[in-house]
XYZ file of C-alpha atoms in Angstrom:
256
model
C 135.862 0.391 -153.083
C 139.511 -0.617 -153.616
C 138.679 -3.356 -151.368
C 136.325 -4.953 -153.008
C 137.931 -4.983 -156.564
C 140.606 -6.601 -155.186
C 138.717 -9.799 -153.337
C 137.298 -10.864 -156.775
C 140.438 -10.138 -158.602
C 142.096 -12.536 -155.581
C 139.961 -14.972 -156.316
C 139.974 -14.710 -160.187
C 143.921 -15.499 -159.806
C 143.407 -17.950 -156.987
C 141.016 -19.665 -160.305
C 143.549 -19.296 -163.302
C 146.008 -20.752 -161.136
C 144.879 -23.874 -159.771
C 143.629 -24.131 -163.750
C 146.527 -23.637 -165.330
C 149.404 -24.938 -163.128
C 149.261 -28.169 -163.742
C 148.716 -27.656 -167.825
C 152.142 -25.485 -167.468
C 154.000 -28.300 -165.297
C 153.193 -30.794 -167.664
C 153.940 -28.780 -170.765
C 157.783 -27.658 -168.821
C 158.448 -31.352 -168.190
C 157.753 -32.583 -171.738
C 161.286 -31.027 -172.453
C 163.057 -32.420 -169.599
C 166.042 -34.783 -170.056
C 165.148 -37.362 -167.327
C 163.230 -40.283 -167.846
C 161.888 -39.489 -164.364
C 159.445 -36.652 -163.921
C 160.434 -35.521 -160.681
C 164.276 -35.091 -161.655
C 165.216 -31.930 -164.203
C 168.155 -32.648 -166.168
C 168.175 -29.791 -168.660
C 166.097 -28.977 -171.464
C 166.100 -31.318 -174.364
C 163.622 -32.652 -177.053
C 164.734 -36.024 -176.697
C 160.996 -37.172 -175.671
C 159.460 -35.702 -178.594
C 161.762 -37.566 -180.924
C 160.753 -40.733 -178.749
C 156.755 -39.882 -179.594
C 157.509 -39.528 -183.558
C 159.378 -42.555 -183.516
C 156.602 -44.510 -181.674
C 154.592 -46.732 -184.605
C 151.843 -47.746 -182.018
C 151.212 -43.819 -181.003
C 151.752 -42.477 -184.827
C 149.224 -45.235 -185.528
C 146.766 -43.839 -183.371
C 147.442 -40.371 -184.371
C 146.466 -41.179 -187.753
C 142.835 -42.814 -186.299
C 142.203 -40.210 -184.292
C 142.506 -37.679 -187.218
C 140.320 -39.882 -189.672
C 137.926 -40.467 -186.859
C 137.633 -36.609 -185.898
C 137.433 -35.908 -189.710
C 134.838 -38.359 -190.522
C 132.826 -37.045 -187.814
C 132.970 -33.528 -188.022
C 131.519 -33.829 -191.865
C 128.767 -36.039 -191.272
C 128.118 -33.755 -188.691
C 128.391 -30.678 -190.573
C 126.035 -32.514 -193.349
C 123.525 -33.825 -190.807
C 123.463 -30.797 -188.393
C 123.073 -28.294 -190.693
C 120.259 -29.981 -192.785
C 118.467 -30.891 -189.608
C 118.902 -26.597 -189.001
C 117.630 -25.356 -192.473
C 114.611 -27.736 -192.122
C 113.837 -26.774 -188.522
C 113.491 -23.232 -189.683
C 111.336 -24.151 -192.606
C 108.577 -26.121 -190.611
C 106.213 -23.920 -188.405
C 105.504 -26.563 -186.060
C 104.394 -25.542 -182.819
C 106.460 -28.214 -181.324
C 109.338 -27.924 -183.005
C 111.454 -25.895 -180.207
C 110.885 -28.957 -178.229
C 112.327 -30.640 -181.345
C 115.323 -28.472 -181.297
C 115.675 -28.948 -177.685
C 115.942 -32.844 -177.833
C 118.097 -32.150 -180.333
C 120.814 -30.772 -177.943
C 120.089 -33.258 -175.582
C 123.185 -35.662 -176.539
C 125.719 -32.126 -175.149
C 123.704 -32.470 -171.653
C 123.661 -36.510 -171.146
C 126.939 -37.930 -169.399
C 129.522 -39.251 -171.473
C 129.396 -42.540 -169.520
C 125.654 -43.081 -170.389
C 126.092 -42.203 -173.716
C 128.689 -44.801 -174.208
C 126.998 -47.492 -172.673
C 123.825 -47.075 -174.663
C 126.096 -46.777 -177.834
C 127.449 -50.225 -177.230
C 123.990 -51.685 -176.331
C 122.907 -50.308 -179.897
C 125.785 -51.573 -181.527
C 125.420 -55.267 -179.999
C 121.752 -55.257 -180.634
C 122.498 -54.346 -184.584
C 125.612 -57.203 -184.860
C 127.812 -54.351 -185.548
C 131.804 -55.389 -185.105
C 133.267 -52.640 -183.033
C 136.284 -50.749 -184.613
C 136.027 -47.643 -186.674
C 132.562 -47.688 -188.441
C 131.340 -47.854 -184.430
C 133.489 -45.253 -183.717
C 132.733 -42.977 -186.716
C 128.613 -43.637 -185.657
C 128.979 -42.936 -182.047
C 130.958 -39.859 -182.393
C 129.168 -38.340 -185.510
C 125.712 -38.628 -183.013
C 127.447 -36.296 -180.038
C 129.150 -34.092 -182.758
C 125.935 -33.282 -184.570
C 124.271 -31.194 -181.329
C 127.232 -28.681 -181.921
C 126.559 -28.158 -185.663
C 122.752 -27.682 -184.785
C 123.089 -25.304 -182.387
C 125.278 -23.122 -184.289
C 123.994 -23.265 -187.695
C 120.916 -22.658 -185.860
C 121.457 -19.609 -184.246
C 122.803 -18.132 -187.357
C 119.668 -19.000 -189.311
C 117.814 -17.072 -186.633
C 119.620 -13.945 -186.780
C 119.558 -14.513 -190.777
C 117.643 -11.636 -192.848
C 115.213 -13.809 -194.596
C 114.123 -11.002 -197.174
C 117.307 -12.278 -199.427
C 116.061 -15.476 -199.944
C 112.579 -14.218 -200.306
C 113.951 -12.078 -203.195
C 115.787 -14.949 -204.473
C 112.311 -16.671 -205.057
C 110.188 -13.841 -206.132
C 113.245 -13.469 -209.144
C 112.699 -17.230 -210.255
C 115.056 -19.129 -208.472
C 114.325 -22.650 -206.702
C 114.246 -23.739 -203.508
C 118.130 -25.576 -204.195
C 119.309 -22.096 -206.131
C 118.332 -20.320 -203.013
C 119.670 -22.200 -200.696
C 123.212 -22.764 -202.069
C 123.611 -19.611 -203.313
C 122.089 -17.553 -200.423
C 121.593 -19.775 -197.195
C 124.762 -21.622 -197.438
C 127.733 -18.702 -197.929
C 125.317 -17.136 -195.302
C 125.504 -19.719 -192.763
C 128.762 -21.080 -193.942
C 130.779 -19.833 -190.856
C 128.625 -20.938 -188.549
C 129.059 -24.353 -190.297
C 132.591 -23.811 -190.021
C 133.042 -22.967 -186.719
C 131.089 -26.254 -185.579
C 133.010 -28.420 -187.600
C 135.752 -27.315 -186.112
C 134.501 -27.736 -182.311
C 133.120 -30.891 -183.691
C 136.584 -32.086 -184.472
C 138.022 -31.137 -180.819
C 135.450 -32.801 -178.853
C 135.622 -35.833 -181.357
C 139.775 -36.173 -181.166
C 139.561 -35.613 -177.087
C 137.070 -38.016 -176.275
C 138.035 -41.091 -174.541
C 135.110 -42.538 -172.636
C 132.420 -42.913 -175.642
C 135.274 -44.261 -177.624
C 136.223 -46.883 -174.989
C 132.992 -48.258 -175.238
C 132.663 -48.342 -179.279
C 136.256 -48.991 -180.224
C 137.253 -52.528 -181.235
C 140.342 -54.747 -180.032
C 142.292 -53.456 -183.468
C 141.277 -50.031 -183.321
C 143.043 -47.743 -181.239
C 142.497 -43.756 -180.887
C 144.529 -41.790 -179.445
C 142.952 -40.942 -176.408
C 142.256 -43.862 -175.543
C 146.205 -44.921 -175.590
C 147.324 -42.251 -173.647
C 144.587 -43.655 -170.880
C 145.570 -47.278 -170.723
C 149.491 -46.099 -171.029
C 148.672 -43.828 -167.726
C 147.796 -47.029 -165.732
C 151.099 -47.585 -165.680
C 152.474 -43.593 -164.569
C 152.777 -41.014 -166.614
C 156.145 -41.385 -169.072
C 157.888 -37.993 -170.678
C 156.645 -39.187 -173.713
C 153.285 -38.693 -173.036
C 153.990 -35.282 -171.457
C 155.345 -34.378 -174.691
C 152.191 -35.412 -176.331
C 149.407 -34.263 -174.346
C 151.652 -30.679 -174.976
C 151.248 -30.999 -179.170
C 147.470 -31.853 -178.248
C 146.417 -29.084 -176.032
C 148.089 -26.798 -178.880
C 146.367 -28.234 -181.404
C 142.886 -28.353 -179.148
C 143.930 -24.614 -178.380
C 144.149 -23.842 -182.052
C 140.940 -25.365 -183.759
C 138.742 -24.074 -180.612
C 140.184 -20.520 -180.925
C 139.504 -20.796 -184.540
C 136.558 -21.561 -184.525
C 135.958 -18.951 -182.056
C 137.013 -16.216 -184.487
C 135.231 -17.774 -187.100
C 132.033 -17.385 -184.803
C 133.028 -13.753 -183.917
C 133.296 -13.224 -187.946
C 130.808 -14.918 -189.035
């Protein structure tokens, strides 16, 4: 019996490790000394000075934010109405509705792209932040959906029931009784939202114009040319940050 809770537990550590190694590497040599990667001079923060003294990368910091921003509350707006009024119809087809509605999580990054800059070309828009803001709003809303979604499910709908049957309207009820009840769940997705929307480099290389630069998208075209200290100390600041916002909106979920 021993035996065989120590295979998987093997294996499980085998996992974490190939996972996590490089993440750790990468995160020890953002504080190395050297220009070069492969030589350790000591600890130092001189490469994290470098990154806040970078214009260009600050610059693309700041995009990245508004972009993730802007997208995460047109996707908290859109999601969550599309929710509420999926739980109001009684459609017979409307779990097919809700599962083409969580198609844009499934399709390939790649193909979503592509068709976003067919769209785009086909409308006359000029690529550069309103491009962005569309593409990334439409992949953002799925996680909203599904979230505000399942909450409504699980959601007692005596209370708003009651609400009605002592006078109040169909807007009372909802923002007085749906919306604190579902408000985590909102929460929670805008928050996920705003991870997958400041990671994402290939739907944004496809929508992004020749003045607008995200962040992501920097840090790919910069790689072309080897990987610098100064981008080891940056992909370290974003994995905390990604780390942060998904766990919160993890406990958020757990909470909610």
């Amino acid at each position: 019996m021993k035996n065989r809770t120590k295979i998987p537990n093997m294996f499980l550590i085998i996992i974490l490790v190939i996972m996590y190694l490089p993440i750790l590497v990468i995160i020890v040599y953002s504080f190395n000394a050297s220009k070069i990667s492969t030589v350790w001079e000591g600890v130092s923060l001189r490469w994290y000075q470098e990154l806040f003294r970078d214009r260009s990368m600050m610059e693309a910091v700041r995009n990245s934010l508004i972009l993730a921003g802007l997208s995460c509350i047109n996707a908290a707006i859109i999601g969550t109405m599309a929710a509420v009024g999926m739980m109001r119809i009684s459609w017979k087809s409307k779990g097919m509705i809700a599962y083409f509605s969580t198609i844009p999580i499934m399709i390939p990054e790649i193909i979503l792209g592509m068709v976003f800059m067919v769209f785009f070309s086909f409308l006359g828009l000029p690529f550069g932040m309103v491009t962005l803001v569309l593409a990334h709003t439409a992949f953002c809303i799925p996680y909203v959906f599904t979230m505000v979604r399942s909450r409504l499910i699980g959601m007692d709908v005596s209370l708003e029931e009651a609400a009605r049957d002592l006078g109040a309207g169909e807007i009372k009820v909802f923002f007085t009784i749906t919306l604190p009840l579902i408000a985590p769940a909102i929460v929670s997705g805008m928050l996920l939202s705003f991870a997958m929307s400041f990671d994402d480099v290939v739907i944004s290389i496809f929508v992004t114009g020749a003045t607008t630069n995200t962040l992501p998208v920097k840090i790919y075209t910069q790689m072309k040319n080897g990987v610098s200290p100064e981008i080891n100390a940056l992909s370290t600041i974003m994995l905390l940050g990604t780390i942060l916002v998904i766990g919160g909106s993890e406990v958020i979920r757990r909470k909610r």
